[in-house]
PDB file of N, CA and C in Angstrom:
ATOM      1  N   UNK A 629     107.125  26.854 101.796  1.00 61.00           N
ATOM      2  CA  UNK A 629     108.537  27.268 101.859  1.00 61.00           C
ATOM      3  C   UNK A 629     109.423  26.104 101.392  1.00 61.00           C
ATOM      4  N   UNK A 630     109.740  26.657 100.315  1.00 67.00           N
ATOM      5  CA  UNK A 630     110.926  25.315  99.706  1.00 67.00           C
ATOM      6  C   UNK A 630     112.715  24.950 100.609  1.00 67.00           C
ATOM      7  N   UNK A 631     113.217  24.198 100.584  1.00 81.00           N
ATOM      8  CA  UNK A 631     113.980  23.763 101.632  1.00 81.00           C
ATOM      9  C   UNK A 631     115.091  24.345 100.439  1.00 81.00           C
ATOM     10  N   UNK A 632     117.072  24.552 101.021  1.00 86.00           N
ATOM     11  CA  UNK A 632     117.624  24.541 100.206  1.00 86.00           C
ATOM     12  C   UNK A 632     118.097  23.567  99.319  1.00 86.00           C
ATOM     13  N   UNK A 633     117.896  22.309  99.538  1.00 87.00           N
ATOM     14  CA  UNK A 633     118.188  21.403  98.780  1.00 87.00           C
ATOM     15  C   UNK A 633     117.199  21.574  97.630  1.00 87.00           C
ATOM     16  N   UNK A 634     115.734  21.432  97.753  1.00 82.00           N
ATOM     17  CA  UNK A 634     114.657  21.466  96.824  1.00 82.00           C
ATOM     18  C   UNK A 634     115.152  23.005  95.597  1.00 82.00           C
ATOM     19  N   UNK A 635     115.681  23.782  96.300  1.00 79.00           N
ATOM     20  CA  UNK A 635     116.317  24.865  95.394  1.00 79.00           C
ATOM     21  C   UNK A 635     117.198  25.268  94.478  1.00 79.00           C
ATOM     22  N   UNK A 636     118.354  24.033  95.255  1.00 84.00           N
ATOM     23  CA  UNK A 636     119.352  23.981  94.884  1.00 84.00           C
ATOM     24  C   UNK A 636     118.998  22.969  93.031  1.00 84.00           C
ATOM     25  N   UNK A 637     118.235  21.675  93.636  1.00 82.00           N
ATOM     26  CA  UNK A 637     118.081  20.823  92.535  1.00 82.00           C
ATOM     27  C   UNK A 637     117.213  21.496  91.832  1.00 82.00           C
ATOM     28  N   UNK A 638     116.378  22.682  91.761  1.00 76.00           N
ATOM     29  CA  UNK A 638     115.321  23.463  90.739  1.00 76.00           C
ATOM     30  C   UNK A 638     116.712  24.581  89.988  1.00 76.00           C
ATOM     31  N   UNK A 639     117.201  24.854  90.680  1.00 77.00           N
ATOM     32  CA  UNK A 639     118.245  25.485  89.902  1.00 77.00           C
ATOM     33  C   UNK A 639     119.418  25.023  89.192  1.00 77.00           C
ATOM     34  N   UNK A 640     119.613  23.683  89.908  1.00 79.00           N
ATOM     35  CA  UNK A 640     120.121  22.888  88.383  1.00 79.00           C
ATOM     36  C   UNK A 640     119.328  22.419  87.011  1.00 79.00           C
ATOM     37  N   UNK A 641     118.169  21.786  87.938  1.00 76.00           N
ATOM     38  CA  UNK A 641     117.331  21.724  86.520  1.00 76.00           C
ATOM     39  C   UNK A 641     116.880  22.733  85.599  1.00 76.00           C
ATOM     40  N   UNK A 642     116.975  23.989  85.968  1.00 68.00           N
ATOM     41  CA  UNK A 642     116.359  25.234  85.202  1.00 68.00           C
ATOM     42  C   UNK A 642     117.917  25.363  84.496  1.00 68.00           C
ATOM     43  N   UNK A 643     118.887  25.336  84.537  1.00 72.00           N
ATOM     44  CA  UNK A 643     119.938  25.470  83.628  1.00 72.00           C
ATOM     45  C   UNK A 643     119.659  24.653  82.580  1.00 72.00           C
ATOM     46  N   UNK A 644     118.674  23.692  82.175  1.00 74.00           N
ATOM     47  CA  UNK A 644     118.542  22.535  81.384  1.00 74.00           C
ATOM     48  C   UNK A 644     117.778  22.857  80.799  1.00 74.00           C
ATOM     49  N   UNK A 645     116.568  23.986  81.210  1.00 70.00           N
ATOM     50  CA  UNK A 645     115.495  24.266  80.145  1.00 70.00           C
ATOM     51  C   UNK A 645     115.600  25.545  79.761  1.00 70.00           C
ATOM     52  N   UNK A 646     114.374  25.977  78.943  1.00 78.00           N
ATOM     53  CA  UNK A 646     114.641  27.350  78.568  1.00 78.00           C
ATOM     54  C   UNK A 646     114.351  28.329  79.265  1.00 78.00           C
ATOM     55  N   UNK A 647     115.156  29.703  78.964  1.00 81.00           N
ATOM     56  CA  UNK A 647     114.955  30.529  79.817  1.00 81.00           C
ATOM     57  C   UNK A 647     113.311  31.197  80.628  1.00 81.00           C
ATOM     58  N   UNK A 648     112.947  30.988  78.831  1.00 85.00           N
ATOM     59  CA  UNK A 648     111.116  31.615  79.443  1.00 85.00           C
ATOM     60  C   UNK A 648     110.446  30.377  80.599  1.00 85.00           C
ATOM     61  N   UNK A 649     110.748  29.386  80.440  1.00 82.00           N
ATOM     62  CA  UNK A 649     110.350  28.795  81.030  1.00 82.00           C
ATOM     63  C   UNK A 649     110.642  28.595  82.558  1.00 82.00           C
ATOM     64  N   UNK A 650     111.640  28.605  82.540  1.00 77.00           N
ATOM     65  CA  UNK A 650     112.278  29.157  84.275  1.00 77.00           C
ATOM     66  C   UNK A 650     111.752  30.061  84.903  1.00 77.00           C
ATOM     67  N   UNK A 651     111.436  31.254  84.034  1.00 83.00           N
ATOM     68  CA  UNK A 651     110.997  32.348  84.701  1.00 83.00           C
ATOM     69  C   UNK A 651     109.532  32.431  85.368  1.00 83.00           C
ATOM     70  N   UNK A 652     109.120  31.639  84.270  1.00 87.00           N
ATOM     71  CA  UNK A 652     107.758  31.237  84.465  1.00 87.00           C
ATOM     72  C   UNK A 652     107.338  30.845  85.375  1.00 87.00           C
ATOM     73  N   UNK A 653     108.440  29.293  85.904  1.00 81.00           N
ATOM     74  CA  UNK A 653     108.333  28.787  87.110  1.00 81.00           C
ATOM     75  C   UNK A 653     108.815  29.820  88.277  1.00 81.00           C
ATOM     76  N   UNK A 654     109.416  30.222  87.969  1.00 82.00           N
ATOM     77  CA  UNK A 654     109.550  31.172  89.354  1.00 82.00           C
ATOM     78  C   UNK A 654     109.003  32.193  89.721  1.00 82.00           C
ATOM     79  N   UNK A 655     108.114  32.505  88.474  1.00 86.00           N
ATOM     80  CA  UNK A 655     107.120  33.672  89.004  1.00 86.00           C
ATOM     81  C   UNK A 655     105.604  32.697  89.929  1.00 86.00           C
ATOM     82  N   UNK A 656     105.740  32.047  89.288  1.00 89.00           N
ATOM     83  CA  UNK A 656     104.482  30.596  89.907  1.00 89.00           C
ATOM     84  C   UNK A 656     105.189  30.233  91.364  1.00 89.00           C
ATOM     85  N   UNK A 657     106.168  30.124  91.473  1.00 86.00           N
ATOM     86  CA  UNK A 657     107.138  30.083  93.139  1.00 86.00           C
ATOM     87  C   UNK A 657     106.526  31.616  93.783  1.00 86.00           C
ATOM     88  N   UNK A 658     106.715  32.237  93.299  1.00 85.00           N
ATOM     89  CA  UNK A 658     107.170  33.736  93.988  1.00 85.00           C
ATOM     90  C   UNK A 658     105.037  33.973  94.397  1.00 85.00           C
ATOM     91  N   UNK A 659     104.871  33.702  93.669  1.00 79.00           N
ATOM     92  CA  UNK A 659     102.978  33.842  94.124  1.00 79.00           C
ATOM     93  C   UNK A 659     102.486  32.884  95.108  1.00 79.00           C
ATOM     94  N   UNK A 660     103.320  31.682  95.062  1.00 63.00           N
ATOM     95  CA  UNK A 660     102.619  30.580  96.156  1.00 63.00           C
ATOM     96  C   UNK A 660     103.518  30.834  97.362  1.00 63.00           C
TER      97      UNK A 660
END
């Protein structure tokens, strides 16, 4: 379980990369 800070800073950093790639990571979040 990620904390809101740890969320907060993944969702700034995902504004920085590309979209497929965000999603990616968060489908890899959403399974663990």
């Amino acid at each position: 379980m990620t904390s809101r800070s740890e969320l907060k800073k993944l969702s700034e950093e995902s504004l920085t990369r590309q979209p497929e790639e965000v999603f990616d990571i968060i489908c890899k979040l959403g399974e663990g």
